[in-house]
PDB file of C-alpha atoms in Angstrom:
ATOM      1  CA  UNK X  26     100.494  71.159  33.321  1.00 44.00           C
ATOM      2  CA  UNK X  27      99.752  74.517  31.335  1.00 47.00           C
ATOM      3  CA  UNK X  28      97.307  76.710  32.104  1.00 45.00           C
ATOM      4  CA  UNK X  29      94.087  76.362  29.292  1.00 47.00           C
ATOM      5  CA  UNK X  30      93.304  79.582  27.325  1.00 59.00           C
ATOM      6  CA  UNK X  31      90.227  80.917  28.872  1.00 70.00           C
ATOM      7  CA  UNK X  32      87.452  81.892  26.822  1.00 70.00           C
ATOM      8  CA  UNK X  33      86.077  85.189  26.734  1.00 73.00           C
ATOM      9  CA  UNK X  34      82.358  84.463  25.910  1.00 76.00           C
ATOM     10  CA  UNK X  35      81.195  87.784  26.513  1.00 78.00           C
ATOM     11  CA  UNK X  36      83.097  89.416  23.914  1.00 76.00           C
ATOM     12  CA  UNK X  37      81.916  86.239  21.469  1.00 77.00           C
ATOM     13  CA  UNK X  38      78.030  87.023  22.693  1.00 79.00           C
ATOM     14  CA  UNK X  39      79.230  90.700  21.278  1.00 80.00           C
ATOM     15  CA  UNK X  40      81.153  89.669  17.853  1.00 79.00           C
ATOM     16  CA  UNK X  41      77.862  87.288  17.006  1.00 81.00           C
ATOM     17  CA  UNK X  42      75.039  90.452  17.863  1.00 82.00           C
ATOM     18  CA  UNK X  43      77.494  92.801  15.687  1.00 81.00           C
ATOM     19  CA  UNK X  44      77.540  90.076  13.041  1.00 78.00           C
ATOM     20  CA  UNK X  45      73.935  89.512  12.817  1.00 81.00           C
ATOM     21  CA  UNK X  46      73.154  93.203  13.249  1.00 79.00           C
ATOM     22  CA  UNK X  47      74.900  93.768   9.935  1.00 78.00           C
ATOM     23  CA  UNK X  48      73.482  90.629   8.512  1.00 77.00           C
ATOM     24  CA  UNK X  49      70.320  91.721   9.124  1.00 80.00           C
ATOM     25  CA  UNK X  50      71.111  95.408   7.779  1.00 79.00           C
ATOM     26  CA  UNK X  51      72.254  94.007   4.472  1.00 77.00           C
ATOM     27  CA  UNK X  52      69.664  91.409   3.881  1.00 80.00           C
ATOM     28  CA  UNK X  53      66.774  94.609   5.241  1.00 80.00           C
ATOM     29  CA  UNK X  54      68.511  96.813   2.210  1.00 78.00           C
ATOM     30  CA  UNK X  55      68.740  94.753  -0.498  1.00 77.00           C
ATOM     31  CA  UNK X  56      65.098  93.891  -0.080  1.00 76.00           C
ATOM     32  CA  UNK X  57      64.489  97.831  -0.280  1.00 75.00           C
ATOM     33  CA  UNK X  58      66.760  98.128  -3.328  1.00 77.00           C
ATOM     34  CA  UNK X  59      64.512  95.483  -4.962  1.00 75.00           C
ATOM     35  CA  UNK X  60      61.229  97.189  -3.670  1.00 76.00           C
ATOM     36  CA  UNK X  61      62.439 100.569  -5.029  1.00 73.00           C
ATOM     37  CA  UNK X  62      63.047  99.029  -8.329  1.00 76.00           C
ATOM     38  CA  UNK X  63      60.071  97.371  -8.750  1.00 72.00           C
ATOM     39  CA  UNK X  64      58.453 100.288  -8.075  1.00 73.00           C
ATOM     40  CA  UNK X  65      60.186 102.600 -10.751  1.00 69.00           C
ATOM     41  CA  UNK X  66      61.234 105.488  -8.569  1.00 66.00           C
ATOM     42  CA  UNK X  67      61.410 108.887 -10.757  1.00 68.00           C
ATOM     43  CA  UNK X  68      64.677 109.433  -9.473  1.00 69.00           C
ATOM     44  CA  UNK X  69      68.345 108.390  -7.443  1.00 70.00           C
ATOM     45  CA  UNK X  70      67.184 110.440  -4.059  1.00 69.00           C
ATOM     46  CA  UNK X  71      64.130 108.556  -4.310  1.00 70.00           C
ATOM     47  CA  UNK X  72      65.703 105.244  -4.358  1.00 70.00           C
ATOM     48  CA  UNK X  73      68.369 106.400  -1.458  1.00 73.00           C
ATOM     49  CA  UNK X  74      65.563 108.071   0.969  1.00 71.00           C
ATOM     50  CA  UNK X  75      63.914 104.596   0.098  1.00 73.00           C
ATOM     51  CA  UNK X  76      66.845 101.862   1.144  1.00 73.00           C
ATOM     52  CA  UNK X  77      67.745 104.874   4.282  1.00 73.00           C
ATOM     53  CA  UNK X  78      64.516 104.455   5.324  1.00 71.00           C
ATOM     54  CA  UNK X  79      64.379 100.585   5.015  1.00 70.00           C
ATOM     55  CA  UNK X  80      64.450  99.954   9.326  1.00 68.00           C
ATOM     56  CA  UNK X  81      61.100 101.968   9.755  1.00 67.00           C
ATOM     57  CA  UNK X  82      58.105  99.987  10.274  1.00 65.00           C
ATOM     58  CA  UNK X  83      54.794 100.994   9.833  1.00 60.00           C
ATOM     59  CA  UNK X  84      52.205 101.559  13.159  1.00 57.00           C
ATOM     60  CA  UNK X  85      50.052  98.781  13.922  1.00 56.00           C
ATOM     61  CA  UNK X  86      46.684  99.436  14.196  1.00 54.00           C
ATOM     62  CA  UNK X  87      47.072  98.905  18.262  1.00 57.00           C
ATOM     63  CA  UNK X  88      49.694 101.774  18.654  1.00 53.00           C
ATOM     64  CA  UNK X  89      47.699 104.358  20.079  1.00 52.00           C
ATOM     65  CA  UNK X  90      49.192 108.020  20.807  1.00 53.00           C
ATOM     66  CA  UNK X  91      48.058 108.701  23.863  1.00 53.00           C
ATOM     67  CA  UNK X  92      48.515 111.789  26.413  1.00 49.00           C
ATOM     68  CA  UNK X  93      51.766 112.472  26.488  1.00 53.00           C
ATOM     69  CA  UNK X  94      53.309 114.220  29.603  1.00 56.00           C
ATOM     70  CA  UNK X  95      56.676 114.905  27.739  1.00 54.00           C
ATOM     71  CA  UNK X  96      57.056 117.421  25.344  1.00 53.00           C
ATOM     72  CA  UNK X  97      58.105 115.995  21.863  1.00 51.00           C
ATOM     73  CA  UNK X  98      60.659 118.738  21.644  1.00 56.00           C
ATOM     74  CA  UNK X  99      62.825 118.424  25.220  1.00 47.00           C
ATOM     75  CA  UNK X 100      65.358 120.964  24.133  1.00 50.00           C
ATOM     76  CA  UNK X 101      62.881 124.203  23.473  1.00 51.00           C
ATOM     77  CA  UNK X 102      61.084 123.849  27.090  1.00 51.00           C
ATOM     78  CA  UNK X 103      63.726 123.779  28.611  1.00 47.00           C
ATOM     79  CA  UNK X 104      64.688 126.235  30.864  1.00 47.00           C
ATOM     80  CA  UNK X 105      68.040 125.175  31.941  1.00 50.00           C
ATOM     81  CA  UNK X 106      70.362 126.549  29.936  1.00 45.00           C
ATOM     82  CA  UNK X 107      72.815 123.796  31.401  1.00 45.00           C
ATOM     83  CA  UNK X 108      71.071 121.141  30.347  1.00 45.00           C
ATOM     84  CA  UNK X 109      70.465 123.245  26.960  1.00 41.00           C
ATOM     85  CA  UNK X 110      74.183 123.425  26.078  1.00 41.00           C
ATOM     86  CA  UNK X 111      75.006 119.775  27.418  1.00 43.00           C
ATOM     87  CA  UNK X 112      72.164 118.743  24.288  1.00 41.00           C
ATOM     88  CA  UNK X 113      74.414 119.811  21.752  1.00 42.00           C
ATOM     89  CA  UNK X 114      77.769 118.786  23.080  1.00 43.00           C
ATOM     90  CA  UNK X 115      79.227 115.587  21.810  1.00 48.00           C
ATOM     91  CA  UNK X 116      82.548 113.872  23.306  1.00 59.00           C
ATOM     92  CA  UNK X 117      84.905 111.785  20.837  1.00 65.00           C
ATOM     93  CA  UNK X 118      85.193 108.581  21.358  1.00 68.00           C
ATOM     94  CA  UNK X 119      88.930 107.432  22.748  1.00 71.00           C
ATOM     95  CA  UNK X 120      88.882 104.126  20.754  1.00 80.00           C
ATOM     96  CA  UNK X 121      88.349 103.911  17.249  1.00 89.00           C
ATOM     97  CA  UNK X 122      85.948 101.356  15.848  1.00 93.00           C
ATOM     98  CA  UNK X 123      86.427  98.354  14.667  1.00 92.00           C
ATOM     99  CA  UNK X 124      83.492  96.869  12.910  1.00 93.00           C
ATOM    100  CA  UNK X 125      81.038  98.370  10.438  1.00 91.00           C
ATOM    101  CA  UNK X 126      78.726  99.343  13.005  1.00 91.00           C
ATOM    102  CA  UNK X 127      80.629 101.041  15.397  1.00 92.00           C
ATOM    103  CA  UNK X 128      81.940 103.135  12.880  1.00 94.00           C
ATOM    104  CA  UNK X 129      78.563 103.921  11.823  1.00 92.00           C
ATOM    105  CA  UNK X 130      77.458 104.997  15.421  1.00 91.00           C
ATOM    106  CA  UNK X 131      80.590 107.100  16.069  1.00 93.00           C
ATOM    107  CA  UNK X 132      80.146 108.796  12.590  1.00 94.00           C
ATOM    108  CA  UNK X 133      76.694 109.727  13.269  1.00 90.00           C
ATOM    109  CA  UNK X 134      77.059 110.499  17.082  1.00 91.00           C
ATOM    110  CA  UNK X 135      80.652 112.060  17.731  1.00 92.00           C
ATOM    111  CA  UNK X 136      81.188 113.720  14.003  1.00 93.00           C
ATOM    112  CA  UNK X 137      79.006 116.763  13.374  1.00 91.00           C
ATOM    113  CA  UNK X 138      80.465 119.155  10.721  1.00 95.00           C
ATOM    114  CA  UNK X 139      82.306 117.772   7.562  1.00 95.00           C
ATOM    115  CA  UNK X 140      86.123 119.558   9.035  1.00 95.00           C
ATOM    116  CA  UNK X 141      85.584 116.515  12.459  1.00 95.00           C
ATOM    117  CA  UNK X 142      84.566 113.804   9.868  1.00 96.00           C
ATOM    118  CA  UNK X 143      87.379 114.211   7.643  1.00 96.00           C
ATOM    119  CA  UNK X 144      90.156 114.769  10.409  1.00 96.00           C
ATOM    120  CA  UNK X 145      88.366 111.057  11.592  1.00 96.00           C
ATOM    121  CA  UNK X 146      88.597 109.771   8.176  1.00 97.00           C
ATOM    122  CA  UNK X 147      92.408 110.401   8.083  1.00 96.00           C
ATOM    123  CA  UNK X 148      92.734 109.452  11.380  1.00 95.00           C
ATOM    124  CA  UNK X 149      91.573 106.024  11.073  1.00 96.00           C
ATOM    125  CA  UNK X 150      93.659 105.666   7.956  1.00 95.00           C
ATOM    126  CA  UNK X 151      93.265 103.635   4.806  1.00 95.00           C
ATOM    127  CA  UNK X 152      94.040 100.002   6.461  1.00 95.00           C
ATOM    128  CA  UNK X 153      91.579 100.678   9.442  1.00 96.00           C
ATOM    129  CA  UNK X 154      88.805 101.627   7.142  1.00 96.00           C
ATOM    130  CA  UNK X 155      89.769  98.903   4.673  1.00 95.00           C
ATOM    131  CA  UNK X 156      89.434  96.168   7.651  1.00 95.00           C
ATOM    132  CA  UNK X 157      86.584  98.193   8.824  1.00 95.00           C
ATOM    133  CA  UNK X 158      84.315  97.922   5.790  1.00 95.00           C
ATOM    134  CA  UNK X 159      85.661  94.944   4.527  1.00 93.00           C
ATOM    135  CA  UNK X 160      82.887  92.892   4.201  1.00 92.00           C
ATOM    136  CA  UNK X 161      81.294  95.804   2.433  1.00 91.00           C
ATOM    137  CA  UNK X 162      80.676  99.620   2.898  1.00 92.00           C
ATOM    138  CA  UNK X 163      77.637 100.863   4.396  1.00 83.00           C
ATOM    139  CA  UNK X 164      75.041 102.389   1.793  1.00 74.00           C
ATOM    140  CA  UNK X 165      75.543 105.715   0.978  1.00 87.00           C
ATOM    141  CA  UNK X 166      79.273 105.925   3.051  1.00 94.00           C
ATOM    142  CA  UNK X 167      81.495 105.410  -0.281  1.00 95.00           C
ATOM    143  CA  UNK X 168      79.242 109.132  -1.596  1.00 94.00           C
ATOM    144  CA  UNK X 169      79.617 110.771   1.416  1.00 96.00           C
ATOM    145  CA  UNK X 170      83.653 110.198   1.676  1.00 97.00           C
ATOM    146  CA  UNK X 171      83.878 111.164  -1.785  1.00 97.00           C
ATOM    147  CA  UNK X 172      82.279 114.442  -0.756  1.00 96.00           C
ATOM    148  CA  UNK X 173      84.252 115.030   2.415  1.00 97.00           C
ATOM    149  CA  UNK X 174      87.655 114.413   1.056  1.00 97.00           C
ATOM    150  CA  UNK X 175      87.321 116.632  -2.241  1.00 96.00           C
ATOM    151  CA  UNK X 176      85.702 119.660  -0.177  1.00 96.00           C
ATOM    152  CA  UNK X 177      88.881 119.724   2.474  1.00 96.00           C
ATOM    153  CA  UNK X 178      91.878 117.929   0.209  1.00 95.00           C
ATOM    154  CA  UNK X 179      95.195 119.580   1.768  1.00 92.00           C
ATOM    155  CA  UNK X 180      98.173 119.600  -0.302  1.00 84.00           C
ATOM    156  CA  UNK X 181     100.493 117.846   2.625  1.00 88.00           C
ATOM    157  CA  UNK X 182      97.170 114.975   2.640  1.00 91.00           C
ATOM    158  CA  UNK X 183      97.633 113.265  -0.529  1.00 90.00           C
ATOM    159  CA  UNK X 184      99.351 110.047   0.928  1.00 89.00           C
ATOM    160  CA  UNK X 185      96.575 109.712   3.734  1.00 93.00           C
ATOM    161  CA  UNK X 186      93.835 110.265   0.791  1.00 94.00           C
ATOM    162  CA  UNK X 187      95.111 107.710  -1.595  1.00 93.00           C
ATOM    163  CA  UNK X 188      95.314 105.075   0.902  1.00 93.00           C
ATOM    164  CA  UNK X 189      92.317 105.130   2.406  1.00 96.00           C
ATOM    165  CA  UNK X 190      90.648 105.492  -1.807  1.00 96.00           C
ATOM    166  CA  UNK X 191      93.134 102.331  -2.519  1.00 95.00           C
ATOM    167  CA  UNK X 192      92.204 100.342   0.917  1.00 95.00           C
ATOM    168  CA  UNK X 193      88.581 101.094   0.403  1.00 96.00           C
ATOM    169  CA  UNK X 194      88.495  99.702  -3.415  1.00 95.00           C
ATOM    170  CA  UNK X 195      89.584  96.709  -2.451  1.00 95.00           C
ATOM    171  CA  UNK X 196      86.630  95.882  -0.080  1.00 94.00           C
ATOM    172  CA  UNK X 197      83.720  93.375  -0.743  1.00 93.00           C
ATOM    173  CA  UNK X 198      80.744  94.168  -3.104  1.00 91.00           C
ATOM    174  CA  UNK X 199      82.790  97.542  -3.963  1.00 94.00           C
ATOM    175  CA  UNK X 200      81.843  97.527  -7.843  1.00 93.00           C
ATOM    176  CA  UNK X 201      77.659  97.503  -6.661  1.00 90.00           C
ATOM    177  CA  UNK X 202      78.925 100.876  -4.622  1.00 92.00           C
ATOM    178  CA  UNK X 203      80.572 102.926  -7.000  1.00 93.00           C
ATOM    179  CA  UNK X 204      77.332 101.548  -9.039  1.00 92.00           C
ATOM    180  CA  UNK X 205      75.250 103.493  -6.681  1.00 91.00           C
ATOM    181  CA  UNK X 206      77.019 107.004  -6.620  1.00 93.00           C
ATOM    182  CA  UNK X 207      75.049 109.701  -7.392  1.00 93.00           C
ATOM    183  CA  UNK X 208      76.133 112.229 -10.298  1.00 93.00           C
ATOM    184  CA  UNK X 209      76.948 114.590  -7.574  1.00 94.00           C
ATOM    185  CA  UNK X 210      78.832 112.247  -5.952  1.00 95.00           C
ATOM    186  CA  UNK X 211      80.835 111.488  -8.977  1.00 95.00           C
ATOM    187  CA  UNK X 212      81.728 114.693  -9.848  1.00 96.00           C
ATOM    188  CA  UNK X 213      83.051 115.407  -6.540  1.00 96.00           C
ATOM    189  CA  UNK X 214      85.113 111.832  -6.513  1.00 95.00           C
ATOM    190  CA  UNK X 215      86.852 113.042 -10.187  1.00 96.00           C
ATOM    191  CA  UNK X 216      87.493 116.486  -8.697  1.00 96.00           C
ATOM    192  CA  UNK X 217      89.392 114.509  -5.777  1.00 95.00           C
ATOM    193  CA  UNK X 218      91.548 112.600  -8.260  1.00 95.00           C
ATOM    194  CA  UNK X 219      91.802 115.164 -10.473  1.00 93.00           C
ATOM    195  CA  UNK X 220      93.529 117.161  -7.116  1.00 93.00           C
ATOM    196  CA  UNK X 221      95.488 113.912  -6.231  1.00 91.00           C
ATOM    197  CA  UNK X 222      97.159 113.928 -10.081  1.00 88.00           C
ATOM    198  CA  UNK X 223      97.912 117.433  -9.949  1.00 86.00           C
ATOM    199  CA  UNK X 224      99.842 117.022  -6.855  1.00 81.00           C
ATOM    200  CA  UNK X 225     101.763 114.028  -8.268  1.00 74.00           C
ATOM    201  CA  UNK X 226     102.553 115.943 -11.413  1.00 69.00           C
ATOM    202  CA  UNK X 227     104.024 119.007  -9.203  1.00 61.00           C
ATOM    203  CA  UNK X 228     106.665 119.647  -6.487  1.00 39.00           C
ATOM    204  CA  UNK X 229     104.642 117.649  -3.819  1.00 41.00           C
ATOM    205  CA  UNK X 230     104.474 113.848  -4.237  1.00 45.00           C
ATOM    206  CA  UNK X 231     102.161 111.609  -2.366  1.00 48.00           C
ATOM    207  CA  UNK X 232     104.828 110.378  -0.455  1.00 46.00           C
ATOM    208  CA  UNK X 233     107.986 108.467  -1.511  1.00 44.00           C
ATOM    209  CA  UNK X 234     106.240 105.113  -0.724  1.00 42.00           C
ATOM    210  CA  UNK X 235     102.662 103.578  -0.499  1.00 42.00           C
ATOM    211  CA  UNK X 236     102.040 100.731   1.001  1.00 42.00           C
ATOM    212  CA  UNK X 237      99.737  98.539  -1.144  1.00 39.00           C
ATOM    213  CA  UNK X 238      98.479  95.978   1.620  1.00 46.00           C
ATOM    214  CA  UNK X 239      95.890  93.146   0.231  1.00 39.00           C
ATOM    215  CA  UNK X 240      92.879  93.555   2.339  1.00 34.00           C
ATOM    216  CA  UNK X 241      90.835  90.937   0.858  1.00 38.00           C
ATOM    217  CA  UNK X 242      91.260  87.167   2.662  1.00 43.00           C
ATOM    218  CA  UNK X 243      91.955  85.471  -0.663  1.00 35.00           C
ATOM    219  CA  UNK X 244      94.545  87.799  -1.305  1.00 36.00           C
ATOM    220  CA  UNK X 245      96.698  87.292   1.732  1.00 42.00           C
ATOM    221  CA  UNK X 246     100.347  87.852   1.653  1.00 41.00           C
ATOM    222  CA  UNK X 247     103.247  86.358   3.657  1.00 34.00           C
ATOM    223  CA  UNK X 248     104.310  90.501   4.096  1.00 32.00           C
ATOM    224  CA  UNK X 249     103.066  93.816   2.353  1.00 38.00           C
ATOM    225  CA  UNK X 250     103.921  95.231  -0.672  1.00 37.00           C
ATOM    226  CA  UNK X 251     105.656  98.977  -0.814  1.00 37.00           C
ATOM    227  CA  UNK X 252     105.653 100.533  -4.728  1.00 40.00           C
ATOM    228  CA  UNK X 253     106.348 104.582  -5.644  1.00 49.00           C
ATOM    229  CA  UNK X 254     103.253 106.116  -6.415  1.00 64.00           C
ATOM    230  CA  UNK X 255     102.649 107.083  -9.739  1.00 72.00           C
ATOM    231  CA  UNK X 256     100.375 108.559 -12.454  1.00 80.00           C
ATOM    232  CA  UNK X 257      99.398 104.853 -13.696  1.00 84.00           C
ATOM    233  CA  UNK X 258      98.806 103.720  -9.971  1.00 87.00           C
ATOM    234  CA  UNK X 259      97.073 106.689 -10.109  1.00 90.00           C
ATOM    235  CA  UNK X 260      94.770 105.769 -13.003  1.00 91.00           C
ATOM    236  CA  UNK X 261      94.229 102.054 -12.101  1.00 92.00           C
ATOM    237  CA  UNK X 262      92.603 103.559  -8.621  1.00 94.00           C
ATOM    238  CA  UNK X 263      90.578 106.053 -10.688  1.00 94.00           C
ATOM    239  CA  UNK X 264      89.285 103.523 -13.204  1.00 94.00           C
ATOM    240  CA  UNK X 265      88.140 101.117 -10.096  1.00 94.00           C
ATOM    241  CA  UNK X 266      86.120 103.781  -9.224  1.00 96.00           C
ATOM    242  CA  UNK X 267      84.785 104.467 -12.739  1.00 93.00           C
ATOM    243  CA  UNK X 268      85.699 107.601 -13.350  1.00 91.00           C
ATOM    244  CA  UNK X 269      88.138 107.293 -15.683  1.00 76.00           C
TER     245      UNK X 269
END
């Protein structure tokens, strides 16, 4: 008689909190989307600092600040310089995430300057950070990887940078995204392709072959597809992301 699969409900309990984290996440930002609208914010930052800061709640009239015996800033009384420098030091994870929220705690926690997050970025790789965000990309990421990858583009990166721009268009709810880029943020995604065509059109190619996976579900395929990379590939990507 064969063994039955055993169930691992623990890691279940875990999939089910991440799922309704995120759940909650979206359904907590949309509702400040439709607040900021409503209330006609002067301006983009507005709206952003506005859905960023949709998790704080306001004190109820019970919250008292009492005497506090800590100091609110640990780091300046302290006298250690031990515990001083251990503050500031962060250790890289040695798994990579896989869900939307892990990624967001790692990217927050482990990546301080821009030179750490982009080395992560190409790390992970188009696919991972295709099946990462799938479902959608967390406000304000899609800007903010615009920005990193157009301020330290290297010449032998231009493979690595198109797939993770070609993995990440194909996520959920991408269009509303790209809606939401700043003008900033736009000119610095343009500058990026602009960069990724000029290596195409010179001695360096982004590599031979691309691999053009399907992320979404309802575009599943019995194996992926491989094509050359070239300039209209090039300008299909670009004019998902509206910059064409």
């Amino acid at each position: 008689m064969e063994e039955s699969e055993t169930l691992d409900f623990q890691a279940l309990e875990r999939e089910l909190q991440t799922a309704l984290s995120l759940d909650e996440k979206h359904k907590r930002e949309n509702d400040a989307k439709f607040r900021a609208i409503h209330q006609k914010v002067g301006s983009y930052e507005e709206f952003r600092d506005i859905v960023l800061a949709s998790h704080l709640k306001p004190l109820d009239l019970r919250d008292k600040l009492g005497a506090r015996n800590q100091p609110w800033n640990i780091c300046a009384k302290s006298t250690n310089t031990k515990d001083s420098v251990q503050v500031g030091l962060s250790k890289h994870p040695n798994s990579q995430p896989k869900t939307a929220a892990e990624f967001s705690r790692d990217w927050r926690r482990y990546y301080i300057t821009e030179p750490e997050k982009y080395d992560f970025l190409l790390k992970l790789g188009g696919q991972c950070l295709g099946n990462i965000f799938r479902a959608e990309i967390g406000f304000g990421f899609l800007g903010e990887f615009l920005g990193i990858l157009c301020d330290h583009f290297q010449l032998t990166d231009g493979q690595a940078v198109y797939r993770i721009l070609l993995h990440l268009s194909q996520t959920q709810r991408f269009d509303l995204n790209v809606d939401f880029l700043s003008s900033r943020e736009r000119e610095k995604g343009l500058r990026l392709f602009q960069m990724l065509q000029q290596e195409l059109s010179g001695s360096l190619q982004l590599g031979n072959e691309v691999e053009l996976e399907a992320v979404q579900e309802t575009a599943k395929q019995d194996r992926a597809a491989e094509e050359t990379v070239n300039a209209t590939l090039l300008q299909q990507l670009m004019e998902a992301y509206k910059l064409s």
